[in-house]
Tab-separated table of C-alpha atoms and ligand atoms in Angstrom:
chain	number	residue	atom	x	y	z
A	806	MET	CA	0.000	0.000	0.000
A	807	GLY	CA	1.230	3.503	-0.798
A	808	ILE	CA	1.878	6.111	1.826
A	809	GLN	CA	-1.345	7.684	3.031
A	810	ILE	CA	-2.197	11.121	4.352
A	811	PRO	CA	-2.053	11.334	8.179
A	812	ARG	CA	-5.369	10.863	10.012
A	813	GLY	CA	-7.243	14.087	10.644
A	814	THR	CA	-5.538	16.004	7.840
A	815	GLN	CA	-6.649	16.755	4.306
A	816	ASP	CA	-5.295	17.725	0.916
A	817	ILE	CA	-7.023	20.755	-0.486
A	818	LEU	CA	-7.031	20.250	-4.217
A	819	PRO	CA	-7.776	22.521	-7.185
A	820	GLY	CA	-11.547	22.728	-7.430
A	821	GLU	CA	-11.752	23.132	-3.647
A	822	ILE	CA	-8.824	25.472	-3.050
A	823	GLU	CA	-10.609	28.336	-4.855
A	824	LYS	CA	-13.124	28.441	-2.003
A	825	TRP	CA	-10.286	28.726	0.494
A	826	GLN	CA	-8.664	31.501	-1.486
A	827	TYR	CA	-11.982	33.303	-1.748
A	828	VAL	CA	-12.779	33.199	1.964
A	829	GLU	CA	-9.220	34.066	2.926
A	830	GLN	CA	-9.334	37.087	0.644
A	831	LYS	CA	-12.658	38.129	2.202
A	832	ALA	CA	-11.096	37.794	5.647
A	833	ARG	CA	-8.179	40.003	4.636
A	834	GLN	CA	-10.470	42.652	3.138
A	835	LEU	CA	-12.651	42.688	6.209
A	836	CYS	CA	-9.674	42.979	8.568
A	837	GLU	CA	-8.415	45.819	6.484
A	838	SER	CA	-11.696	47.699	6.878
A	839	TYR	CA	-11.649	47.089	10.642
A	840	CYS	CA	-7.979	48.218	10.669
A	841	TYR	CA	-6.436	44.912	11.798
A	842	GLU	CA	-2.993	44.077	10.388
A	843	GLU	CA	-1.626	40.665	9.566
A	844	ILE	CA	0.883	38.849	11.756
A	845	ARG	CA	2.625	35.579	10.868
A	846	THR	CA	4.199	33.639	13.683
A	847	PRO	CA	6.036	30.287	13.470
A	848	ILE	CA	4.152	27.019	13.149
A	849	PHE	CA	6.080	25.721	16.174
A	850	GLU	CA	6.887	27.370	19.483
A	851	ALA	CA	8.470	26.472	22.814
A	852	THR	CA	6.078	24.040	24.570
A	853	GLU	CA	6.171	26.246	27.663
A	854	LEU	CA	4.296	28.990	25.796
A	855	PHE	CA	1.141	26.889	25.513
A	856	VAL	CA	1.452	25.304	28.954
A	857	ARG	CA	1.530	28.790	30.460
A	858	GLY	CA	-0.711	30.490	27.915
A	859	VAL	CA	-3.485	28.012	27.161
A	860	GLY	CA	-3.355	26.470	30.653
A	861	GLU	CA	-2.064	23.293	32.242
A	862	THR	CA	-5.496	21.845	33.027
A	863	THR	CA	-6.948	22.278	29.539
A	864	ASP	CA	-7.583	19.370	27.177
A	865	ILE	CA	-5.365	21.071	24.636
A	866	VAL	CA	-2.299	20.996	26.881
A	867	GLN	CA	-3.059	17.691	28.584
A	868	LYS	CA	-3.982	15.588	25.579
A	869	GLU	CA	-3.885	17.340	22.272
A	870	MET	CA	-0.508	18.894	21.660
A	871	TYR	CA	1.965	17.698	19.077
A	872	THR	CA	5.054	17.993	21.263
A	873	PHE	CA	8.513	16.708	20.469
A	874	LYS	CA	12.144	17.259	21.310
A	875	ASP	CA	14.148	18.885	18.550
A	876	ARG	CA	17.743	17.925	17.842
A	877	GLY	CA	18.916	20.478	20.385
A	878	ASN	CA	16.795	18.733	23.047
A	879	ARG	CA	14.325	21.623	23.300
A	880	SER	CA	10.662	20.825	23.848
A	881	ILE	CA	8.797	22.118	20.815
A	882	THR	CA	5.034	22.138	20.136
A	883	LEU	CA	3.162	22.602	16.882
A	884	ARG	CA	0.872	25.533	17.659
A	885	PRO	CA	-2.612	24.369	18.709
A	886	GLU	CA	-3.981	27.926	18.488
A	887	GLY	CA	-2.917	31.430	17.545
A	888	THR	CA	-3.500	33.622	20.600
A	889	ALA	CA	-0.512	32.561	22.724
A	890	PRO	CA	1.940	32.912	19.773
A	891	THR	CA	0.529	36.357	18.927
A	892	VAL	CA	0.911	37.448	22.529
A	893	ARG	CA	4.439	35.969	22.662
A	894	SER	CA	5.367	38.070	19.655
A	895	PHE	CA	3.628	41.165	21.081
A	896	VAL	CA	5.774	40.818	24.207
A	897	GLU	CA	9.027	39.775	22.531
A	898	LYS	CA	8.881	42.437	19.813
A	899	LYS	CA	7.621	45.046	22.310
A	900	LEU	CA	4.646	45.945	20.150
A	901	TYR	CA	3.108	47.484	23.272
A	902	GLY	CA	5.720	50.233	22.930
A	903	LEU	CA	4.467	51.359	19.524
A	904	PRO	CA	2.808	54.779	19.605
A	905	GLU	CA	-0.466	53.562	18.094
A	906	GLN	CA	-2.493	51.391	20.438
A	907	PRO	CA	-4.398	49.112	20.706
A	908	THR	CA	-2.390	46.701	18.569
A	909	LYS	CA	-4.905	45.056	16.251
A	910	LEU	CA	-3.675	41.905	14.533
A	911	TYR	CA	-5.064	39.035	12.481
A	912	TYR	CA	-3.697	35.702	11.294
A	913	ILE	CA	-4.663	32.899	8.961
A	914	GLY	CA	-2.810	29.632	9.207
A	915	PRO	CA	-2.697	25.970	10.201
A	916	MET	CA	-3.114	24.826	13.824
A	917	PHE	CA	-2.544	21.327	15.184
A	918	ARG	CA	-4.442	19.374	17.808
A	919	TYR	CA	-4.270	15.652	18.416
A	920	GLU	CA	-8.020	15.176	18.675
A	921	ARG	CA	-10.258	12.283	17.703
A	922	PRO	CA	-10.979	13.160	14.092
A	923	GLN	CA	-14.611	13.537	13.052
A	924	THR	CA	-16.536	15.847	10.747
A	925	GLY	CA	-15.438	19.376	11.586
A	926	ARG	CA	-12.701	18.191	13.918
A	927	MET	CA	-9.329	17.852	12.283
A	928	ARG	CA	-5.804	17.331	13.566
A	929	GLN	CA	-4.563	20.034	11.244
A	930	PHE	CA	-7.038	22.844	10.655
A	931	TYR	CA	-6.817	26.436	9.498
A	932	GLN	CA	-7.752	29.258	11.777
A	933	PHE	CA	-8.567	32.815	10.883
A	934	GLY	CA	-8.271	34.826	14.069
A	935	VAL	CA	-7.948	38.379	15.313
A	936	GLU	CA	-6.417	39.773	18.495
A	937	ALA	CA	-6.783	43.336	19.823
A	938	LEU	CA	-4.214	44.087	22.499
A	939	GLY	CA	-4.059	47.088	24.775
A	940	SER	CA	-7.626	48.247	25.285
A	941	ASN	CA	-10.098	47.710	28.056
A	942	ASP	CA	-12.945	49.425	26.248
A	943	PRO	CA	-16.108	47.293	25.899
A	944	ALA	CA	-16.469	48.879	22.442
A	945	ILE	CA	-13.587	46.738	21.253
A	946	ASP	CA	-15.284	43.593	22.549
A	947	ALA	CA	-18.243	44.598	20.402
A	948	GLU	CA	-15.914	45.339	17.485
A	949	VAL	CA	-14.312	41.881	17.601
A	950	ILE	CA	-17.694	40.162	17.823
A	951	ALA	CA	-19.042	42.342	14.992
A	952	LEU	CA	-16.059	41.461	12.818
A	953	ALA	CA	-16.701	37.729	13.291
A	954	ILE	CA	-20.416	38.064	12.539
A	955	ASP	CA	-19.780	40.369	9.584
A	956	PHE	CA	-17.361	37.859	8.122
A	957	TYR	CA	-19.916	35.042	8.126
A	958	LYS	CA	-22.698	37.276	6.868
A	959	SER	CA	-20.597	38.739	4.068
A	960	LEU	CA	-20.089	35.188	2.817
A	961	GLY	CA	-23.821	34.549	2.816
A	962	LEU	CA	-24.390	32.588	6.048
A	963	LYS	CA	-27.708	33.249	7.752
A	964	GLU	CA	-28.260	30.445	10.242
A	965	LEU	CA	-26.080	31.815	13.004
A	966	THR	CA	-26.461	32.154	16.748
A	967	LEU	CA	-24.130	34.341	18.746
A	968	VAL	CA	-23.811	33.111	22.321
A	969	ILE	CA	-22.142	35.325	24.895
A	970	ASN	CA	-21.253	35.154	28.548
A	971	SER	CA	-19.083	36.963	31.028
A	972	LEU	CA	-16.474	35.153	33.073
A	973	GLY	CA	-15.870	38.279	35.129
A	974	ASP	CA	-12.673	39.624	36.621
A	975	THR	CA	-10.303	37.809	38.993
A	976	GLU	CA	-12.351	38.647	42.090
A	977	SER	CA	-15.590	37.384	40.541
A	978	ARG	CA	-13.928	34.250	39.236
A	979	THR	CA	-12.329	33.427	42.584
A	980	LYS	CA	-15.743	33.532	44.275
A	981	HIS	CA	-17.274	31.449	41.496
A	982	LYS	CA	-14.434	28.926	41.700
A	983	GLN	CA	-15.086	28.485	45.427
A	984	ALA	CA	-18.785	27.942	44.748
A	985	LEU	CA	-17.988	25.352	42.067
A	986	ILE	CA	-15.680	23.439	44.399
A	987	GLU	CA	-18.405	23.363	47.063
A	988	HIS	CA	-20.964	22.246	44.460
A	989	PHE	CA	-18.927	19.406	42.969
A	990	LYS	CA	-16.851	18.218	45.938
A	991	PRO	CA	-19.469	15.981	47.643
A	992	HIS	CA	-20.148	14.181	44.322
A	993	ILE	CA	-16.755	14.271	42.666
A	994	ASP	CA	-16.496	10.455	42.647
A	995	GLN	CA	-19.195	10.449	39.909
A	996	PHE	CA	-16.826	12.304	37.594
A	997	CYS	CA	-13.941	11.181	35.396
A	998	ASP	CA	-10.332	11.052	36.629
A	999	ASP	CA	-9.501	14.294	34.843
A	1000	CYS	CA	-12.351	16.111	36.578
A	1001	GLN	CA	-11.176	14.842	39.966
A	1002	ILE	CA	-7.872	16.607	39.332
A	1003	ARG	CA	-9.656	19.660	37.886
A	1004	LEU	CA	-11.764	20.079	41.034
A	1005	GLU	CA	-9.098	21.866	43.066
A	1006	LYS	CA	-6.941	23.158	40.239
A	1007	ASN	CA	-9.549	24.568	37.901
A	1008	PRO	CA	-13.169	23.516	38.526
A	1009	LEU	CA	-14.362	25.640	35.577
A	1010	ARG	CA	-12.890	22.959	33.313
A	1011	ILE	CA	-15.377	20.421	34.712
A	1012	LEU	CA	-18.131	22.431	33.016
A	1013	ASP	CA	-16.820	21.668	29.551
A	1014	CYS	CA	-15.610	18.116	30.168
A	1015	LYS	CA	-16.527	16.030	27.130
A	1016	LYS	CA	-16.888	12.807	29.175
A	1017	ASP	CA	-19.132	14.185	31.890
A	1018	ALA	CA	-21.209	16.515	29.729
A	1019	GLU	CA	-24.443	14.611	30.541
A	1020	ASN	CA	-24.081	14.722	34.317
A	1021	PRO	CA	-26.998	16.856	35.674
A	1022	LEU	CA	-24.660	18.393	38.255
A	1023	ILE	CA	-23.085	20.302	35.398
A	1024	GLN	CA	-26.385	21.914	34.424
A	1025	GLU	CA	-27.097	22.657	38.080
A	1026	ALA	CA	-23.670	24.180	38.743
A	1027	PRO	CA	-23.516	27.737	40.074
A	1028	ALA	CA	-23.533	30.174	37.158
A	1029	ILE	CA	-20.749	32.711	36.896
A	1030	LEU	CA	-23.221	35.498	36.137
A	1031	ASN	CA	-24.455	35.267	39.740
A	1032	TYR	CA	-20.942	35.895	41.014
A	1033	LEU	CA	-19.977	38.921	38.933
A	1034	ASN	CA	-18.975	41.942	40.987
A	1035	ALA	CA	-20.391	45.368	40.121
A	1036	GLU	CA	-17.517	46.278	37.833
A	1037	SER	CA	-17.694	43.040	35.844
A	1038	SER	CA	-21.471	43.320	35.514
A	1039	ALA	CA	-21.194	46.893	34.282
A	1040	TYR	CA	-18.599	45.834	31.722
A	1041	PHE	CA	-20.779	42.996	30.454
A	1042	ASN	CA	-23.835	45.268	30.286
A	1043	LYS	CA	-21.933	47.742	28.175
A	1044	VAL	CA	-20.861	45.020	25.709
A	1045	LYS	CA	-24.470	43.828	25.443
A	1046	GLN	CA	-25.674	47.384	24.955
A	1047	TYR	CA	-23.261	47.930	22.066
A	1048	LEU	CA	-24.371	44.697	20.424
A	1049	LYS	CA	-28.006	45.701	20.752
A	1050	GLU	CA	-27.329	49.110	19.253
A	1051	MET	CA	-25.401	47.504	16.419
A	1052	LYS	CA	-28.406	45.193	15.891
A	1053	ILE	CA	-26.318	42.078	16.374
A	1054	ASP	CA	-28.579	39.412	17.872
A	1055	PHE	CA	-27.204	37.339	20.726
A	1056	VAL	CA	-28.225	34.996	23.497
A	1057	VAL	CA	-26.609	34.949	26.918
A	1058	ASP	CA	-25.559	31.475	28.005
A	1059	PRO	CA	-24.243	31.454	31.570
A	1060	THR	CA	-22.767	27.957	31.021
A	1061	LEU	CA	-20.455	29.077	28.228
A	1062	VAL	CA	-16.950	28.777	29.682
A	1063	ARG	CA	-14.648	28.078	26.669
A	1064	GLY	CA	-11.920	25.451	26.686
A	1065	LEU	CA	-8.858	27.626	27.240
A	1066	ASP	CA	-7.738	29.071	30.565
A	1067	TYR	CA	-6.876	32.610	29.598
A	1068	TYR	CA	-10.390	34.026	29.406
A	1069	ASN	CA	-12.067	36.589	31.641
A	1070	HIS	CA	-14.949	39.023	31.155
A	1071	THR	CA	-16.465	38.577	27.674
A	1072	ALA	CA	-16.577	35.062	26.216
A	1073	PHE	CA	-18.469	34.199	23.052
A	1074	GLU	CA	-19.105	31.526	20.472
A	1075	ILE	CA	-20.905	31.591	17.156
A	1076	MET	CA	-22.904	28.487	16.328
A	1077	SER	CA	-24.421	27.251	13.104
A	1078	ASN	CA	-28.108	26.308	13.217
A	1079	ALA	CA	-28.056	24.976	9.675
A	1080	LYS	CA	-29.747	21.608	9.262
A	1081	GLY	CA	-27.224	18.907	8.471
A	1082	PHE	CA	-24.288	20.854	9.838
A	1083	GLY	CA	-23.330	17.945	12.063
A	1084	ALA	CA	-22.761	17.291	15.719
A	1085	ILE	CA	-20.251	20.051	16.305
A	1086	THR	CA	-22.093	23.297	15.859
A	1087	THR	CA	-19.497	25.790	17.055
A	1088	LEU	CA	-18.155	27.840	14.185
A	1089	SER	CA	-15.923	30.137	16.166
A	1090	GLY	CA	-15.007	31.223	19.643
A	1091	GLY	CA	-13.214	33.956	21.461
A	1092	GLY	CA	-13.149	36.302	24.353
A	1093	ARG	CA	-11.202	38.655	26.539
A	1094	TYR	CA	-7.899	37.582	28.062
A	1095	ASN	CA	-6.658	40.391	30.304
A	1096	GLY	CA	-3.688	38.918	32.156
A	1097	LEU	CA	-2.305	36.713	29.377
A	1098	VAL	CA	0.285	39.273	28.275
A	1099	GLN	CA	1.610	39.428	31.832
A	1100	GLU	CA	1.559	35.644	32.116
A	1101	ILE	CA	3.827	35.526	29.072
A	1102	GLY	CA	6.229	38.088	30.515
A	1103	GLY	CA	4.914	41.418	29.230
A	1104	PRO	CA	3.432	44.459	30.937
A	1105	GLU	CA	-0.148	44.417	32.177
A	1106	THR	CA	-2.158	44.636	28.951
A	1107	ALA	CA	-5.768	43.908	28.120
A	1108	GLY	CA	-6.620	41.684	25.167
A	1109	ILE	CA	-9.542	40.248	23.266
A	1110	GLY	CA	-9.884	38.149	20.131
A	1111	PHE	CA	-11.536	35.236	18.431
A	1112	ALA	CA	-10.694	32.471	15.995
A	1113	LEU	CA	-12.666	30.364	13.561
A	1114	SER	CA	-11.695	27.455	11.397
A	1115	ILE	CA	-12.037	27.634	7.665
A	1116	GLU	CA	-12.990	23.934	7.610
A	1117	ARG	CA	-16.114	24.566	9.710
A	1118	LEU	CA	-16.925	27.723	7.784
A	1119	LEU	CA	-16.928	25.794	4.493
A	1120	MET	CA	-19.086	23.086	6.078
A	1121	ALA	CA	-21.600	25.738	7.149
A	1122	LEU	CA	-21.647	27.241	3.650
A	1123	ASP	CA	-22.363	23.760	2.269
A	1124	ALA	CA	-25.059	23.095	4.861
A	1125	GLU	CA	-26.804	26.379	3.982
A	1126	GLY	CA	-26.378	25.746	0.253
A	1127	VAL	CA	-24.362	28.933	-0.298
A	1128	ALA	CA	-22.326	28.865	-3.498
A	1129	LEU	CA	-19.369	31.243	-3.460
A	1130	PRO	CA	-18.976	33.462	-6.530
A	1131	ILE	CA	-15.830	31.817	-7.796
A	1132	ASP	CA	-14.583	32.838	-11.216
A	1133	LYS	CA	-12.697	30.023	-12.888
A	1134	GLU	CA	-12.706	31.462	-16.399
A	1135	ILE	CA	-9.566	32.234	-18.364
A	1136	ASP	CA	-9.287	35.063	-20.886
A	1137	CYS	CA	-7.753	33.286	-23.816
A	1138	TYR	CA	-6.713	29.819	-24.954
A	1139	LEU	CA	-4.231	29.771	-27.807
A	1140	ILE	CA	-4.870	27.092	-30.391
A	1141	ALA	CA	-1.951	26.202	-32.599
A	1142	HIS	CA	-1.936	24.082	-35.720
A	1143	GLY	CA	1.504	22.647	-36.375
A	1144	GLU	CA	4.938	22.885	-34.856
A	1145	GLN	CA	5.765	26.377	-36.093
A	1146	ALA	CA	2.447	27.762	-34.865
A	1147	HIS	CA	3.059	26.169	-31.454
A	1148	GLU	CA	6.433	27.912	-31.255
A	1149	LYS	CA	4.848	31.247	-32.122
A	1150	ALA	CA	1.974	30.651	-29.693
A	1151	THR	CA	4.432	29.975	-26.871
A	1152	VAL	CA	5.908	33.461	-27.281
A	1153	LEU	CA	2.504	35.124	-27.763
A	1154	LEU	CA	1.264	33.434	-24.605
A	1155	TYR	CA	4.158	34.929	-22.683
A	1156	GLU	CA	3.252	38.382	-24.036
A	1157	LEU	CA	-0.396	37.949	-23.068
A	1158	ARG	CA	0.478	36.911	-19.533
A	1159	LYS	CA	2.909	39.796	-19.163
A	1160	ALA	CA	0.051	42.111	-20.139
A	1161	GLY	CA	-1.967	40.615	-17.267
A	1162	PHE	CA	-4.280	38.204	-19.074
A	1163	LYS	CA	-5.124	34.717	-17.882
A	1164	ALA	CA	-4.090	32.581	-20.820
A	1165	ASP	CA	-3.004	29.049	-21.670
A	1166	GLN	CA	-2.270	26.668	-24.539
A	1167	ASP	CA	-1.926	22.965	-25.298
A	1168	TYR	CA	1.224	21.093	-24.270
A	1169	LEU	CA	0.184	17.600	-25.310
A	1170	ASN	CA	0.338	17.982	-29.070
A	1171	ARG	CA	-3.436	17.599	-29.300
A	1172	LYS	CA	-5.369	17.922	-32.521
A	1173	ILE	CA	-7.348	21.130	-33.089
A	1174	LYS	CA	-10.558	19.515	-31.798
A	1175	GLY	CA	-8.813	18.391	-28.620
A	1176	GLN	CA	-7.421	21.885	-28.117
A	1177	PHE	CA	-10.921	23.376	-28.414
A	1178	LYS	CA	-12.126	20.862	-25.819
A	1179	SER	CA	-9.299	21.875	-23.521
A	1180	ALA	CA	-10.280	25.543	-24.028
A	1181	ASP	CA	-13.850	24.631	-23.005
A	1182	ARG	CA	-12.695	22.781	-19.904
A	1183	LYS	CA	-10.678	25.816	-18.910
A	1184	LYS	CA	-13.720	28.042	-19.577
A	1185	ALA	CA	-11.860	30.276	-22.012
A	1186	LYS	CA	-13.684	33.468	-22.949
A	1187	PHE	CA	-11.756	33.631	-26.226
A	1188	THR	CA	-9.682	31.277	-28.307
A	1189	ALA	CA	-6.919	32.646	-30.535
A	1190	ILE	CA	-6.153	30.374	-33.442
A	1191	LEU	CA	-2.820	30.175	-35.210
A	1192	GLY	CA	-2.624	28.037	-38.326
A	1193	GLU	CA	-0.456	28.019	-41.443
A	1194	SER	CA	-2.329	30.816	-43.205
A	1195	GLU	CA	-2.290	33.047	-40.125
A	1196	LEU	CA	1.445	32.509	-39.767
A	1197	GLU	CA	1.971	33.417	-43.403
A	1198	ASN	CA	-0.121	36.591	-43.106
A	1199	ASN	CA	1.101	37.498	-39.617
A	1200	THR	CA	-2.484	37.451	-38.352
A	1201	ILE	CA	-4.398	35.569	-35.702
A	1202	ALA	CA	-8.013	34.374	-35.756
A	1203	ILE	CA	-9.962	35.139	-32.616
A	1204	LYS	CA	-13.181	33.465	-31.569
A	1205	GLU	CA	-15.403	34.693	-28.774
A	1206	MET	CA	-16.613	31.448	-27.261
A	1207	LEU	CA	-19.977	32.609	-25.943
A	1208	SER	CA	-21.235	34.298	-29.135
A	1209	GLY	CA	-19.212	32.217	-31.604
A	1210	GLU	CA	-18.173	35.454	-33.300
A	1211	GLN	CA	-14.855	35.273	-35.199
A	1212	THR	CA	-12.432	37.978	-36.368
A	1213	GLU	CA	-8.974	37.996	-37.789
A	1214	ILE	CA	-6.535	40.639	-36.577
A	1215	PRO	CA	-2.862	41.458	-37.183
A	1216	MET	CA	-0.812	39.360	-34.762
A	1217	LYS	CA	0.900	42.394	-33.257
A	1218	GLU	CA	-2.463	43.791	-32.210
A	1219	ILE	CA	-3.395	40.860	-30.021
A	1220	ILE	CA	-2.671	42.653	-26.716
A	1221	ALA	CA	-4.524	45.807	-27.795
A	1222	PHE	CA	-7.438	43.620	-28.921
A	1223	PHE	CA	-7.802	41.911	-25.547
A	1224	GLN	CA	-7.289	45.183	-23.745
A	1225	SER	CA	-10.235	46.674	-25.609
A	1226	LYS	CA	-12.405	43.584	-25.029
A	1227	LEU	CA	-11.523	42.581	-21.489
A	1228	THR	CA	-10.384	45.544	-19.460
B	2784	HAM	P1	-10.944	27.538	20.192
B	2784	HAM	O1	-12.348	27.598	20.651
B	2784	HAM	O2	-10.098	26.461	20.748
B	2784	HAM	O3	-10.319	28.958	20.508
B	2784	HAM	O4	-10.906	27.438	18.639
B	2784	HAM	C1	-11.527	28.417	17.832
B	2784	HAM	C2	-12.169	27.781	16.634
B	2784	HAM	O5	-11.216	26.984	15.944
B	2784	HAM	C3	-13.302	26.828	16.927
B	2784	HAM	O6	-14.498	27.506	17.158
B	2784	HAM	C4	-13.353	26.024	15.658
B	2784	HAM	O7	-13.956	26.777	14.595
B	2784	HAM	C5	-11.897	25.905	15.320
B	2784	HAM	N1	-11.340	24.615	15.757
B	2784	HAM	C6	-10.833	24.294	16.949
B	2784	HAM	N2	-10.403	23.010	16.949
B	2784	HAM	C7	-10.656	22.525	15.717
B	2784	HAM	C8	-10.438	21.265	15.084
B	2784	HAM	N3	-9.847	20.265	15.720
B	2784	HAM	N4	-10.832	21.120	13.797
B	2784	HAM	C9	-11.425	22.147	13.121
B	2784	HAM	N5	-11.649	23.342	13.674
B	2784	HAM	C10	-11.262	23.541	14.953
B	2784	HAM	C11	-9.054	29.342	20.181
B	2784	HAM	O8	-8.307	28.702	19.491
B	2784	HAM	C12	-8.699	30.717	20.691
B	2784	HAM	N6	-7.295	30.968	20.370
B	2784	HAM	C13	-9.613	31.756	20.098
B	2784	HAM	C14	-9.281	33.134	20.576
B	2784	HAM	C15	-8.585	34.068	19.898
B	2784	HAM	N7	-9.597	33.629	21.742
B	2784	HAM	C16	-9.115	34.845	21.830
B	2784	HAM	N8	-8.485	35.117	20.723
């Protein structure tokens, strides 16, 4: 048997890749209009970054990281997410010292998690994410949420639910943590081994345990919203008020806790309600992470962001039957009859491409009929035909494929011809 692709990964082939390019371009345009700039960080980082950043008790750190020793005996991890690397770079490159703040960044790239593969859950997946660092203004929480919603809507998705919650500040979370410990402690033997460890270290993690999700004690657990202090409540109210004024619908779910440890205050997820979307309905998630910059060695800095996977986005587009407006046409296919014509066409093709046209020709020595078929498969708007008589007269015959209209022009006018027709 030949070598096969690793489990939980996929090849994205021509025919499919155009969708990726389209949505990535949309993401870039949108970030540009929201004034977020691109950052590219390495695919691998020091393992310590994620242990400290994402959190020791999370599933990601405990079970899902691709970690290995490099040849210099350093512990390296393929990035499971983009927030910790962005913050690492923000601290290391002292972006907080730049005169213009907040620092608003976005990224698109592969992430790696050793999860049990299923529809919508891959071991390598692509995230588009944004991070806004350096502002504690609830308006920026609303901005980040609006950007995520706008992105989906601009692509044509309609069946979306925005779910939000507040995890509060440190004081609120400490009180909530105590209440959770008291709630779960008498019954902790009903829970999985991981949850038994989580109880003292980080009881919030019990709430999103995949194994114990059905245990009624989880539904009955004390809700964070009842433990928010006045400041945290006011912050959350302001975020909700902005969303209302922006006419972005949302539901508050006090059980939404997110699977990474760095969150506080605003947490949100966007779900797909499309029929046939599958068991995993979360399209994207994010929230505020004041404290993470300090955790990673920088000055006290507020932060908020979100990430979504392109895989789940494309699944949602499929489930809602949205076809992306992808243009696969080419401008011109050169059809050559005979060796000499092929040589001439090769040079003309180069000229056409230099002038900015999408153009191609036959490289398999096909007969004229086969070349026309190839032009059809490539959805050529025009074919330009070079035969013996055209070569002799220094002309070229041009056929507009849709109308069938044909003209013959001097060969040297080919660029001007296409410029007048296509630009
Ligand atoms: P996350 O919830 O772990 O958050 O992941 C965000 C999104 O990435 C998910 O909603 C989902 O679309 C996608 N995703 C996660 N795991 C997989 C997978 N195995 N296969 C396919 N898609 C997946 C974060 O990663 C945070 N860094 C988000 C964030 C940014 N928070 C603040 N800033």
